[in-house]
Structures are given as structure tokens and as C-alpha cells.
Tab-separated table of C-alpha atoms in Angstrom:
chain	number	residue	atom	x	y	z
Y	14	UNK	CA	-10.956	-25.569	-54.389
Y	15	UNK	CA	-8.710	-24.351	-51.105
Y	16	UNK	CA	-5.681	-22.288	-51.776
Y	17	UNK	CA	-2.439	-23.720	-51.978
Y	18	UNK	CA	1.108	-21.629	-51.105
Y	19	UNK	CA	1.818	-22.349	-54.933
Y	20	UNK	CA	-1.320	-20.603	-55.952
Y	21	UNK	CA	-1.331	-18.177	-53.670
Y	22	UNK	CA	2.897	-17.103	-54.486
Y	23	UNK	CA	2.102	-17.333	-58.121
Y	24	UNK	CA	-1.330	-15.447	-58.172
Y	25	UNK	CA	-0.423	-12.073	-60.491
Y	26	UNK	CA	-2.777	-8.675	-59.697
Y	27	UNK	CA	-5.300	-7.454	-62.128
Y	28	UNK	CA	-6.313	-3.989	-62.887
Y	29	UNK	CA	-8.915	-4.102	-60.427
Y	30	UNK	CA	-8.811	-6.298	-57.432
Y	31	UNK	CA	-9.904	-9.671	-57.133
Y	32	UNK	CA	-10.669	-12.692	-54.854
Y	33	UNK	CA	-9.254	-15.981	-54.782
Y	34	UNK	CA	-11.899	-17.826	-52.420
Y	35	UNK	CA	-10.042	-20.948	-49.760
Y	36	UNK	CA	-12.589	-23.266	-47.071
Y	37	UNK	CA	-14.698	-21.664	-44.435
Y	38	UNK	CA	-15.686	-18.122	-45.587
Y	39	UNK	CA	-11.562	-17.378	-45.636
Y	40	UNK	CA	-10.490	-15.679	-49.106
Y	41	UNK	CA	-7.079	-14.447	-50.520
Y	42	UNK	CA	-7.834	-10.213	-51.595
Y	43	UNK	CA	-5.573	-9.307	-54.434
Y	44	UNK	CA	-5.040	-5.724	-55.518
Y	45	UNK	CA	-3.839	-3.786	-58.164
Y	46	UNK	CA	-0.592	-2.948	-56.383
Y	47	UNK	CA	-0.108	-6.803	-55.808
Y	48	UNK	CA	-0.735	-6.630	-51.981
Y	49	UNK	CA	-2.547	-10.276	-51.006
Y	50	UNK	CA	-4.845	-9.565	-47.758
Y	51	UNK	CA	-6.428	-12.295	-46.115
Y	52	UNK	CA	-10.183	-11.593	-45.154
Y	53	UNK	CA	-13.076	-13.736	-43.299
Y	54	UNK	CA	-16.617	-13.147	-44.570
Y	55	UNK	CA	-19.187	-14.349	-41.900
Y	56	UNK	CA	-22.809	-13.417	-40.801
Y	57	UNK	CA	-23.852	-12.196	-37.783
Y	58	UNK	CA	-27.157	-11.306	-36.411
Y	59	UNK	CA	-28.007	-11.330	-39.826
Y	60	UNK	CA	-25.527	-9.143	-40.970
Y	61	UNK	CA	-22.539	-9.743	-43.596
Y	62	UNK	CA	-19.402	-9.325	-42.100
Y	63	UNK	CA	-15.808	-8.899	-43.237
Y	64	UNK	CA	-12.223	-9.841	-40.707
Y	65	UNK	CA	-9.484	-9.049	-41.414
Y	66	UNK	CA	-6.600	-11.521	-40.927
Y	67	UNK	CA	-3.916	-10.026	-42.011
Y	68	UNK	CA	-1.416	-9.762	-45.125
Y	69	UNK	CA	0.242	-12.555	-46.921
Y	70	UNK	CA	3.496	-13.640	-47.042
Y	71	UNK	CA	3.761	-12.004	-43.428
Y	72	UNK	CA	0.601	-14.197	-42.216
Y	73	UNK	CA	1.251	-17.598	-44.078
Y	74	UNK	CA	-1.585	-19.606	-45.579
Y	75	UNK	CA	-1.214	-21.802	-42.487
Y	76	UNK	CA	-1.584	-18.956	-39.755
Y	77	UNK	CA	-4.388	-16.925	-41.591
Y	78	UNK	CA	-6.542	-20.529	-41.353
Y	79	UNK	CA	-5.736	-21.289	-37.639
Y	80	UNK	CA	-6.670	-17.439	-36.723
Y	81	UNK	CA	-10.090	-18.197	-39.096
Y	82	UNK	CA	-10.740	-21.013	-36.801
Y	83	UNK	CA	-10.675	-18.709	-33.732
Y	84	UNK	CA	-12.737	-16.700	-35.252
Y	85	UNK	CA	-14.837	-19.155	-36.038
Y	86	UNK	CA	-15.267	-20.700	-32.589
Y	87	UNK	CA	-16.029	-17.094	-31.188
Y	88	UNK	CA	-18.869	-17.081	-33.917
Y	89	UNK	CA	-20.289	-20.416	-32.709
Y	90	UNK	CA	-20.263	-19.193	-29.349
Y	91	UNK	CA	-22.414	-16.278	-30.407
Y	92	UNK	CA	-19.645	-14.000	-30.167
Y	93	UNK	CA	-19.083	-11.639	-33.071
Y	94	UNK	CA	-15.006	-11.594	-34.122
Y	95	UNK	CA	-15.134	-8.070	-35.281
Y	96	UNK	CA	-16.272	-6.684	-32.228
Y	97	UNK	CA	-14.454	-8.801	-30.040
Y	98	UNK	CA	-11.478	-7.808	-32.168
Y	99	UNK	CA	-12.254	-4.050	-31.060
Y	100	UNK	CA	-12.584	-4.819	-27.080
Y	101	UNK	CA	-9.204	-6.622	-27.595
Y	102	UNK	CA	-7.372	-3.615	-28.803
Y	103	UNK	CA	-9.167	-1.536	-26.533
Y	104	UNK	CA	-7.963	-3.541	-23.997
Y	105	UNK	CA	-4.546	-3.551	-25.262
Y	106	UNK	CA	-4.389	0.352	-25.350
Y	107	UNK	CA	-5.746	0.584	-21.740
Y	108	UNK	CA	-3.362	-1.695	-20.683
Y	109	UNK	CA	-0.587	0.278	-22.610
Y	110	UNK	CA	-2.044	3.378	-21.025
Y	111	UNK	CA	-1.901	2.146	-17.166
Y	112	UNK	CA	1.245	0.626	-18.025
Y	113	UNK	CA	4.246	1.290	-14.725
Y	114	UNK	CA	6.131	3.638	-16.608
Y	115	UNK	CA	2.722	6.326	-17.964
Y	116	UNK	CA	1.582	5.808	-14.595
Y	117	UNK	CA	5.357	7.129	-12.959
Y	118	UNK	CA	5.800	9.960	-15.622
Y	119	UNK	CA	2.367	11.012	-14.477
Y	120	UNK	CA	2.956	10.894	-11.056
Y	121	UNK	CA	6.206	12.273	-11.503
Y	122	UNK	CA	5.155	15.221	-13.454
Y	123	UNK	CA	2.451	16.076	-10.468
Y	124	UNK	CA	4.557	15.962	-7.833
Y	125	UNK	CA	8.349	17.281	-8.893
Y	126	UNK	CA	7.072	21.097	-8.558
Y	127	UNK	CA	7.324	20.772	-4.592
Y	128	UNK	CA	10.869	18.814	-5.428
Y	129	UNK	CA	14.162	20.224	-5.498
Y	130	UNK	CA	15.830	19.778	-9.207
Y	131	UNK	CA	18.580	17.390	-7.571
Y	132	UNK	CA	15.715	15.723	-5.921
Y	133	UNK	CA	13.682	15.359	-9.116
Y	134	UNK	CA	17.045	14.881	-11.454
Y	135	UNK	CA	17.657	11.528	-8.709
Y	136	UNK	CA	14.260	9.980	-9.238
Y	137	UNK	CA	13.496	10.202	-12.616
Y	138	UNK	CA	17.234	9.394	-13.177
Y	139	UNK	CA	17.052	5.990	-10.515
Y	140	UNK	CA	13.302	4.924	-12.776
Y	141	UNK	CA	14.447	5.616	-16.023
Y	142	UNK	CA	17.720	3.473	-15.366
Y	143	UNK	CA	16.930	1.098	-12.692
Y	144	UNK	CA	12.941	0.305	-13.179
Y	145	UNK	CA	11.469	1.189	-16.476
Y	146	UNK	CA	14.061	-1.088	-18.645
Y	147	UNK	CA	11.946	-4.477	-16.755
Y	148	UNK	CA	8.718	-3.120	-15.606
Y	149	UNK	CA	7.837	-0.002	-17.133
Y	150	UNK	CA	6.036	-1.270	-20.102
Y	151	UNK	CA	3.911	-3.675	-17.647
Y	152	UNK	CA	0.321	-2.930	-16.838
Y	153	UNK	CA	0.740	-1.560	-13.609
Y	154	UNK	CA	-2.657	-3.328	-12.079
Y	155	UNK	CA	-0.396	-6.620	-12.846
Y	156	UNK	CA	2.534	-5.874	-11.254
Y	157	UNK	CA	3.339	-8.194	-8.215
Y	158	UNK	CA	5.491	-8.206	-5.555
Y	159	UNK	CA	7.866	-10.604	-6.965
Y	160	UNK	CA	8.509	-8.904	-10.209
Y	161	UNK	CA	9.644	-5.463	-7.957
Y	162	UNK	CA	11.821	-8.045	-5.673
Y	163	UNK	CA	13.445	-9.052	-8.885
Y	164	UNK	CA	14.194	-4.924	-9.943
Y	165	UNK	CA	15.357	-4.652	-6.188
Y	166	UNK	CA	17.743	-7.228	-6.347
Y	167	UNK	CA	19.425	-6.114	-9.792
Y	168	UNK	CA	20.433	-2.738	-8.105
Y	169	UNK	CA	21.065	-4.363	-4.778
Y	170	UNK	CA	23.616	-6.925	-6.932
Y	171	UNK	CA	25.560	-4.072	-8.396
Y	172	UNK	CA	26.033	-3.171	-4.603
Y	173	UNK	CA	24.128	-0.214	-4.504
Y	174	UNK	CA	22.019	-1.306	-1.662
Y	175	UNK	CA	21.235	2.339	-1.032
Y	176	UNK	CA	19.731	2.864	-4.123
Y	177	UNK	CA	17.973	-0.209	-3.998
Y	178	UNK	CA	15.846	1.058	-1.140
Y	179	UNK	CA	15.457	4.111	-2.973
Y	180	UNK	CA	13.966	2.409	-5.733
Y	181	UNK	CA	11.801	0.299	-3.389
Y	182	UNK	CA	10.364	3.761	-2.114
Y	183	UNK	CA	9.869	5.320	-5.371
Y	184	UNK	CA	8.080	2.319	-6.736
Y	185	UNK	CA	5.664	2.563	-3.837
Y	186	UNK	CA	4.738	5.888	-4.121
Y	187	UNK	CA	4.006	5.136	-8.258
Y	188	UNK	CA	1.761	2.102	-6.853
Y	189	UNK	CA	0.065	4.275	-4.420
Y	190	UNK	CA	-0.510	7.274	-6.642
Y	191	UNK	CA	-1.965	4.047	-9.118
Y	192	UNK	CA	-4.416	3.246	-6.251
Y	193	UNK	CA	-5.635	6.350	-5.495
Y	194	UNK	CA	-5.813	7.147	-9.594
Y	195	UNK	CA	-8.294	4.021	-9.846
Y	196	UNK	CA	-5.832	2.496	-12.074
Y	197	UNK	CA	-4.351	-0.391	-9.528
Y	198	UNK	CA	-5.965	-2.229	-6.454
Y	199	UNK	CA	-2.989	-2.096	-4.170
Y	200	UNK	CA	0.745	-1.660	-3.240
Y	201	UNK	CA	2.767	-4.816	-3.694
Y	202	UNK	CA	5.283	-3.011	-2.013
Y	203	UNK	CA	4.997	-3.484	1.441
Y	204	UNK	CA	4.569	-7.698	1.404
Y	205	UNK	CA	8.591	-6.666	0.567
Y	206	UNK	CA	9.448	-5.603	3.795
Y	207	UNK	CA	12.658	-7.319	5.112
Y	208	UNK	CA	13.207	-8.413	1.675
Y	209	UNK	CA	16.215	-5.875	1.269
Y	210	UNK	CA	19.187	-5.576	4.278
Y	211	UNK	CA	19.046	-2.134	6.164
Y	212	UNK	CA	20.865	0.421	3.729
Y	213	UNK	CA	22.712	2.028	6.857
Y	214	UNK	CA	23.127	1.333	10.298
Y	215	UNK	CA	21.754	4.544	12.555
Y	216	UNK	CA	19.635	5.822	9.754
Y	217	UNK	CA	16.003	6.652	9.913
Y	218	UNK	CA	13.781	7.172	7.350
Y	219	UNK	CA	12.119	10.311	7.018
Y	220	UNK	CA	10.183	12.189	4.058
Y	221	UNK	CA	11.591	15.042	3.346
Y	222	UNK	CA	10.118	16.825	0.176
Y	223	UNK	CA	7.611	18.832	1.227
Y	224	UNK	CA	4.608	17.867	-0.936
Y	225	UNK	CA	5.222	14.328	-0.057
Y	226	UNK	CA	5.225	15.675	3.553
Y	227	UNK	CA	1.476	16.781	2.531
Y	228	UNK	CA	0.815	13.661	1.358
Y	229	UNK	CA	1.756	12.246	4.432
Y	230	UNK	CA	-0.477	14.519	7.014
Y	231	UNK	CA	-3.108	14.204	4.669
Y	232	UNK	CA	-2.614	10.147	5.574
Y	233	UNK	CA	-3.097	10.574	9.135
Y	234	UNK	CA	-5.986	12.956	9.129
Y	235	UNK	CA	-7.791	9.715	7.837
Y	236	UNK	CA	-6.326	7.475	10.098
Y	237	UNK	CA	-8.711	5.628	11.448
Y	238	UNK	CA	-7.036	3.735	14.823
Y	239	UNK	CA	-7.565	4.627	18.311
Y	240	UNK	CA	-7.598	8.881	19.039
Y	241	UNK	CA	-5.027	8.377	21.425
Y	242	UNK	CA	-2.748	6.856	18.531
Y	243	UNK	CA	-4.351	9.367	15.773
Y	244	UNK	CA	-3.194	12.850	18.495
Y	245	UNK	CA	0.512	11.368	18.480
Y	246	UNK	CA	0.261	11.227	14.720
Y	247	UNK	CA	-0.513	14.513	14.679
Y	248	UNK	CA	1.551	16.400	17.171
Y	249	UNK	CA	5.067	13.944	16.087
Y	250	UNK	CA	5.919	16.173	13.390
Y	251	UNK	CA	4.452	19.277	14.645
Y	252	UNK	CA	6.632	18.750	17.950
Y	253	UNK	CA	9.699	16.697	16.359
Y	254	UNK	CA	10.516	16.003	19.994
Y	255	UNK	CA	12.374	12.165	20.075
Y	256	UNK	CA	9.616	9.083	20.150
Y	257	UNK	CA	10.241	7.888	23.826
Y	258	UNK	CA	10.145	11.576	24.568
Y	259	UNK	CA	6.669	12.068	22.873
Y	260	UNK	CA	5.005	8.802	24.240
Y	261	UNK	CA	6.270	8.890	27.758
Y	262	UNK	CA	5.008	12.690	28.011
Y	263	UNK	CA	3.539	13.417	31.272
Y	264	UNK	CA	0.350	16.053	31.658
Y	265	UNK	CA	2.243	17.524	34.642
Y	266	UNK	CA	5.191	18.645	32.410
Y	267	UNK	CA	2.287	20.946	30.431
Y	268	UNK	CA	1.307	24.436	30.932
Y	269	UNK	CA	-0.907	24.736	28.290
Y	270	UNK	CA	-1.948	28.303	29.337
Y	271	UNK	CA	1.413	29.201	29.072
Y	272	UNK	CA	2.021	26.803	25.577
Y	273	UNK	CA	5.186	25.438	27.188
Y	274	UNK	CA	6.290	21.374	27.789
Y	275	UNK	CA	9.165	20.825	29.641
Y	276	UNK	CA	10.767	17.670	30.189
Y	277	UNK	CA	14.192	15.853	30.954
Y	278	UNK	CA	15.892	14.588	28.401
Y	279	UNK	CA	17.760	11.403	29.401
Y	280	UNK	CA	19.588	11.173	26.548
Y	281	UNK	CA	21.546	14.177	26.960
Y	282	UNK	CA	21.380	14.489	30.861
Y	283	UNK	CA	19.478	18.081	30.656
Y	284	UNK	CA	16.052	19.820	31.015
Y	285	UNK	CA	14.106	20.477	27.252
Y	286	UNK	CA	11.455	22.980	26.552
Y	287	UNK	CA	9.219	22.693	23.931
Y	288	UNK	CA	7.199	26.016	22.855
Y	289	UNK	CA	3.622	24.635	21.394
Y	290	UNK	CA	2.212	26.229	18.731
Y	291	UNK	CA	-1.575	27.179	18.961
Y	292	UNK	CA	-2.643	23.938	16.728
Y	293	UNK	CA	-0.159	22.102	19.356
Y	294	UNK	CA	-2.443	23.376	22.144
Y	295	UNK	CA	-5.457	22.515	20.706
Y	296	UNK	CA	-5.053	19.237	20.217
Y	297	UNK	CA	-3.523	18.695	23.546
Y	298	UNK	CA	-6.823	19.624	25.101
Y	299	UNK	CA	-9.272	18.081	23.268
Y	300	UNK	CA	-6.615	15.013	24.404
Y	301	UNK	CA	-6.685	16.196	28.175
Y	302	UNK	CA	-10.841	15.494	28.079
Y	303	UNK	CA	-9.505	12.197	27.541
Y	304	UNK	CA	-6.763	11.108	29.249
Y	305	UNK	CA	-6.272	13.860	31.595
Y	306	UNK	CA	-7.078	12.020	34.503
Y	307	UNK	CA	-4.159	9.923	34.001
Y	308	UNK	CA	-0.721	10.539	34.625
Y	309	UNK	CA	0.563	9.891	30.796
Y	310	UNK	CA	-0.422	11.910	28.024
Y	311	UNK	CA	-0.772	9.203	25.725
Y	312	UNK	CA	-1.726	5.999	28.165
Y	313	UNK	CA	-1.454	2.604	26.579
Y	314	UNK	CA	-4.319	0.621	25.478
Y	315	UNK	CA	-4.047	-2.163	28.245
Y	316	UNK	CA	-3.442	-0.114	30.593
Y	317	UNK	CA	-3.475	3.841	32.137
Y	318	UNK	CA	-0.699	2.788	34.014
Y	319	UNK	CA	1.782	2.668	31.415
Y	320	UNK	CA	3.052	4.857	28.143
Y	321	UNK	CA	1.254	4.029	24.500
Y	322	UNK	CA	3.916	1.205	23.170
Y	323	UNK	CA	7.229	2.317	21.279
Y	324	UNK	CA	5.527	0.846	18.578
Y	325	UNK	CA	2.611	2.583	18.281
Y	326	UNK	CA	3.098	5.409	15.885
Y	327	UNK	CA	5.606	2.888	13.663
Y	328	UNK	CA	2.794	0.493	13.611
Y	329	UNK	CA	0.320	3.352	12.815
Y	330	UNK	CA	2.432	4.268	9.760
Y	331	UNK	CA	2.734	0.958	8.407
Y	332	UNK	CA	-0.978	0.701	8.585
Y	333	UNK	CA	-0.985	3.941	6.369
Y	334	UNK	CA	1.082	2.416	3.538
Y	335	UNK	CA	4.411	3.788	4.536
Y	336	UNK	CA	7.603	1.093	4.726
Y	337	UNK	CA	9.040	2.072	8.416
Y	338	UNK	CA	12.251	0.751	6.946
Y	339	UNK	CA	13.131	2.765	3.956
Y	340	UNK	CA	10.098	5.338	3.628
Y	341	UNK	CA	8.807	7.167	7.380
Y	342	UNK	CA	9.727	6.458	10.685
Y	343	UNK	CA	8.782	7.915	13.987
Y	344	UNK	CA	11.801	9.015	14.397
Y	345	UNK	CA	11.778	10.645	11.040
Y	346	UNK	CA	9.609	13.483	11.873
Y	347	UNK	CA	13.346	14.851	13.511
Y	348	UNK	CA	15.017	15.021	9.840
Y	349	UNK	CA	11.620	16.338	8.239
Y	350	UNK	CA	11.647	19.550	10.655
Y	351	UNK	CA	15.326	19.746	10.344
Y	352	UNK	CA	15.570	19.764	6.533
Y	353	UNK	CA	12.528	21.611	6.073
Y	354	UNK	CA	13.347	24.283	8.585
Y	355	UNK	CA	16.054	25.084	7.182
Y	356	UNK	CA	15.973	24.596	3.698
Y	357	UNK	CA	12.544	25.547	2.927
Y	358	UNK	CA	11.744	28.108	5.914
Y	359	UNK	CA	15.168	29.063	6.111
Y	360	UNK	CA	15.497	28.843	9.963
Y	361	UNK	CA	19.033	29.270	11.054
Y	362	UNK	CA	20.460	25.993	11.852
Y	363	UNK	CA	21.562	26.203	15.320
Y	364	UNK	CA	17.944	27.488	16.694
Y	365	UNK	CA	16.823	24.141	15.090
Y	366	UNK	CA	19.356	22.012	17.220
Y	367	UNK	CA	18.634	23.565	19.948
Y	368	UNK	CA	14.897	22.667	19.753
Y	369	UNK	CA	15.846	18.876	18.500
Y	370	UNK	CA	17.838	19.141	21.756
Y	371	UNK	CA	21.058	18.437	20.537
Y	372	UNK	CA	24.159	19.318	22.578
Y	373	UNK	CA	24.860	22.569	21.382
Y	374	UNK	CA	28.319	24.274	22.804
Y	375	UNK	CA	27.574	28.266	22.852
Y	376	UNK	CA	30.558	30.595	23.391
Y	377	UNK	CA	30.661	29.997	26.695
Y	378	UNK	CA	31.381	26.609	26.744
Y	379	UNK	CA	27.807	25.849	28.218
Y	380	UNK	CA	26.653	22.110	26.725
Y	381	UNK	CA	22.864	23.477	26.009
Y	382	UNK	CA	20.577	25.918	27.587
Y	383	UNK	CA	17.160	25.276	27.540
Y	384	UNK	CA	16.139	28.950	27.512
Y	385	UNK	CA	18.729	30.059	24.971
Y	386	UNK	CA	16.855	31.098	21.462
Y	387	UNK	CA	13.408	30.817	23.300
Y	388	UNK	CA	12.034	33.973	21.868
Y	389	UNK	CA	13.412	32.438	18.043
Y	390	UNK	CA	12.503	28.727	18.781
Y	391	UNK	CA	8.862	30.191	19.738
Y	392	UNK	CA	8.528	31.838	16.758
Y	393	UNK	CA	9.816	29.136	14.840
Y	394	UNK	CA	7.546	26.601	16.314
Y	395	UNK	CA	4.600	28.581	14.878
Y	396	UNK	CA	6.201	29.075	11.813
Y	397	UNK	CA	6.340	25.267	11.525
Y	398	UNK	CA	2.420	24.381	12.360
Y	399	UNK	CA	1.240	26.789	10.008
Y	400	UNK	CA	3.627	25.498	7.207
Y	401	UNK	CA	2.313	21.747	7.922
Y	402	UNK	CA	-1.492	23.578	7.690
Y	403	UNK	CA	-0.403	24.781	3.832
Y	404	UNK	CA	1.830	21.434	2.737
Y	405	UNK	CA	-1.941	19.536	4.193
Y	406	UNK	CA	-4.156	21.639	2.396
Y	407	UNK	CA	-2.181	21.503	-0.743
Y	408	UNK	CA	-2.310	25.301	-1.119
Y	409	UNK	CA	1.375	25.583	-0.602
Y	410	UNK	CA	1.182	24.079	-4.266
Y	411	UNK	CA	-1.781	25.532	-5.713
């Protein structure tokens, strides 16, 4: 006779337990403390089995027979409910496990060492208040663009479009460090770009944290476009000279015996030179076998006649991963020598500026002199390439 919610409400324990039997194999457990557990007994590959369907009067008579008659379909697909029960919850705690926000504490926690604490007090902070709340619990392999446009716009509505790009770049790093973890396929990230207005008119993005910055030359060292592209990747933040400046370069302005470019700066009306450090030189002539026949340094693709294209190196980056927008420009290379000279090398500020070129008024009332802090700016400039060597070999961290 099946079970009725009148039987089963009114059904008293014994002093040992007891079943009261319903339809299909389902039965009502009844202990001596009074708790009422549904159970399924089935057999499988010969084999008596128990389910478990959970505890009456939180599983009603109703919903323990509708989840018997899943289990019962998996059975008569030769599927065995217990086990499938297990992958299920496996599942669940793997999915729990790569969820956005383990994922971001992880990478977090790996990469804050090389951070300043304001830095690292500014991320975490702009996660734990801006992202986690709607995406952290989310399996982070599921995570699609839309649902980060949707966490973007939330900040960007509270007119904190600044932070909203922030967020946008934080979000992409987590999805990156997810990818290279095995525990995502890609970054939705980028099919975002545009998505968001410019933060700031005149600002360039630039990484400036120095184990991101590892991150980062580690990136183009696998690059795998044209070598032409792949030397200006390499020498734009060794030589932080201005973009135009670094694609235009002519092999006549080089005395590589002497490590010394010098150039005219159009922006600021006035001769430049640039000390190169011994990695500098190296690359430059292992480029020179090249492209040494031609009059640029770094000759377009179409033709020898003319410079590589402006967009080059931004369109190299992009291919990379990195947003041009909110996350690494070309330009950016600039403010990564700047800040790290100086903050993390502890360069004095005006030998940087006078390397970046800047207009730089000396006692005298001179505008700049390209010779003035030569010996310094030399020194510097080797400082610089060795400290990219340790931030891309990771040692700087180890």
C-alpha cells in the first residue's frame, strides 16, 4: 500500500528503526529519535543498492517520488544513481573550487608580494566590493563577456568610470591567470573593448607593478609575429623613447660601437640621446643583419621604404591579451620606466626626464641639454635592462 502524508505525519518511532515501504523500491526510514529519511533500494549490476533522497517533512512525499523517478530513469538508462550522485557533487565542488572569486584570491595572493600595500589594499578592495558580490561565486570557465559588461556598467553607473576600467583590468588579469592555471579556456575580456568610454582624455595605459611588468616581457618573448615587430617589443621598454620616435628610428642615427642613438625630437624642437644598454646593443645587431640595408630600423612590412605602422606594437599587444585601452599601451612603456625608476630603483627624478626628453629648465635657464646627466642617464640605462632581465626571469621574486 503507497504512503500517504497522513501516514507518513502520524507514523510514531519505535525502539529500533523501522521501514514503512511506498511504490517503486522508495521507503519511508523511521528511527528511534523520530527522524523519517526517505531511501531508494535498487539493483545494479547485480548489486543491492540504497539512495538516499532526503529527509521528510523537508523533502515532501511528493518531491522524494519525483526525485525516485529520476533516479529511476538514470537506472533504465544503465546509469547507476549512486554513482552518478557522486560525479554530481564532485562536479559541484570543482565548480565551487574554480569559482571567479578562489580563482582571484589565488591570483591575488601570488602576485601582491611585487605590489605596493596601497596597490594591493586598491585591488582586493575594488574585487571584494565591485566584482565578487555578482560574479565571484560563478565558475570562472562560465563566465562570459556579458556578465563582466553587466559588473562594468554597475561601477560605471555610480560614475566611477575610472574605476570601472580598473575593474575591467583586474578581471582580465584573474581570467588570464585562469587560462594559464588550466582552469578557464579564455579571456572574455577583450570582446569588451570599446564597451566602456575612455576614463581620461591624454592618459595612457601603462603597467606599472613590477611583477606584472614580468609578466608582460615574459609575453613578448613568446610573441610569435614578424622579428621586426617582436625587436620593437623588446627594445620599447628597455629604451622608453616616444612610439613615433622608436618606429621612425633611422640606422644612421646609431653608433652602436659607441652604444649611443641620437635623434631629433620634433616634439620638443631639440636633439635626444639615448645611451643603449649592452642587451640594447645586442638586439640592435642581430636587427642590423636584417634590415640594415635599409634606411629605417624597423621598415614596414609592405614596404622598406617606409617606417613599421604606428600601429604595430599596439596591435602586437592586443594580440598578447593586453586591452590597449585600459591595460598597456605603446606609449606606456614611458610611465613604466618613470614609475619604476624612481620608485623601485630610486633614480632621481630629473635624470629620468631628461632621458624621457622632457623640457627640463636647469639653473641656467637652458630648456634641455642633451649631454647634461649623460654619465647618470648611462648608468641608469643599464641599471634599467638588467632590472627588466630579473622582473623576466622572475628571480626578482624568488
Amino acid at each position: 500500500m503507497a504512503l500517504t502524508n497522513t501516514i507518513i505525519r502520524t507514523a510514531k518511532p519505535h525502539n529500533k528503526p523501522y521501514k514503512m515501504a511506498d511504490e517503486k523500491g522508495m521507503f519511508l526510514y523511521i528511527t528511534p529519535a523520530g527522524s523519517k529519511l526517505w531511501r531508494l533500494k535498487y539493483r545494479f549490476d547485480g548489486k543491492e543498492k540504497l539512495l538516499s533522497l532526503g529527509a521528510y517533512p523537508d523533502v515532501s512525499l511528493k518531491d522524494a517520488r519525483a526525485s525516485r523517478d529520476d533516479a529511476r530513469k538514470l537506472h533504465a538508462n544503465r546509469i547507476d544513481p549512486c554513482e552518478n550522485r557522486k560525479v554530481q557533487k564532485t562536479a559541484r565542488v570543482e565548480r565551487a573550487a574554480n569559482s571567479f572569486e578562489v580563482v582571484a584570491r589565488e591570483w591575488f595572493s601570488k602576485y601582491r608580494p611585487g605590489w605596493s600595500t596601497s596597490h594591493s589594499e586598491r585591488t582586493i578592495r575594488r574585487l571584494e566590493n565591485d566584482v565578487f558580490p555578482w560574479i565571484g561565486g560563478r565558475p570562472i570557465a562560465e563566465i562570459g563577456a556579458s556578465e563582466v559588461l553587466d559588473v562594468l556598467r554597475r561601477i560605471e553607473g555610480r560614475g566611477t568610470l575610472d574605476t570601472a576600467h580598473r575593474a575591467h583590468q583586474n578581471c582580465s588579469q584573474v581570467f588570464r591567470y585562469a587560462v594559464a592555471t588550466g582552469r578557464a579556456l579564455r579571456d572574455p575580456t577583450p570582446d569588451l573593448r570599446g564597451a566602456l568610454p575612455a576614463a581620461n582624455g591624454g592618459h595612457f595605459a601603462a603597467i606599472t607593478e613590477p611583477q606584472e611588468v614580468g609578466a608582460l616581457l615574459r609575453a613578448i618573448d613568446g610573441f610569435k609575429g614578424t622579428f621586426i615587430v617582436l625587436c620593437a617589443l623588446k627594445l620599447a621598454p628597455m629604451l622608453f623613447v616616444r612610439p613615433g620616435e622608436l618606429r621612425q628610428a633611422r640606422w644612421q642615427e646609431f653608433d652602436l660601437d659607441r652604444a649611443e642613438w641620437k635623434y631629433w625630437v620634433t616634439k620638443t624642437k631639440t636633439d635626444h640621446l639615448v645611451p643603449l644598454a649592452s642587451q640594447a646593443v645586442k638586439i640592435l645587431k642581430e636587427l642590423h643583419a636584417l634590415s640594415g640595408h635599409t634606411n629605417f630600423v624597423f621598415p614596414g612590412a609592405r614596404s622598406h621604404t617606409r617606417a613599421m605602422s604606428d600601429a604595430a606594437v599596439n596591435a602586437a599587444l592586443r594580440r598578447m591579451g593586453y586591452d590597449t585601452q585600459n591595460e598597456m599601451t605603446g606609449h606606456g612603456f614611458r610611465a613604466m620606466a618613470r614609475t619604476i625608476l624612481h620608485q623601485e630603483i630610486g633614480i632621481a627624478p630629473e635624470i629620468i626626464e631628461h632621458q624621457l626628453a622632457h623640457r627640463v629648465s636647469d639653473t641656467l635657464g637652458a630648456a634641455y641639454n642633451r649631454t647634461k646627466f649623460l654619465k647618470e642617464r648611462r648608468r641608469m640605462m643599464q641599471q634599467w635592462a638588467d632590472y627588466l632581465d630579473l622582473l623576466r626571469s622572475g628571480s626578482k621574486f624568488a
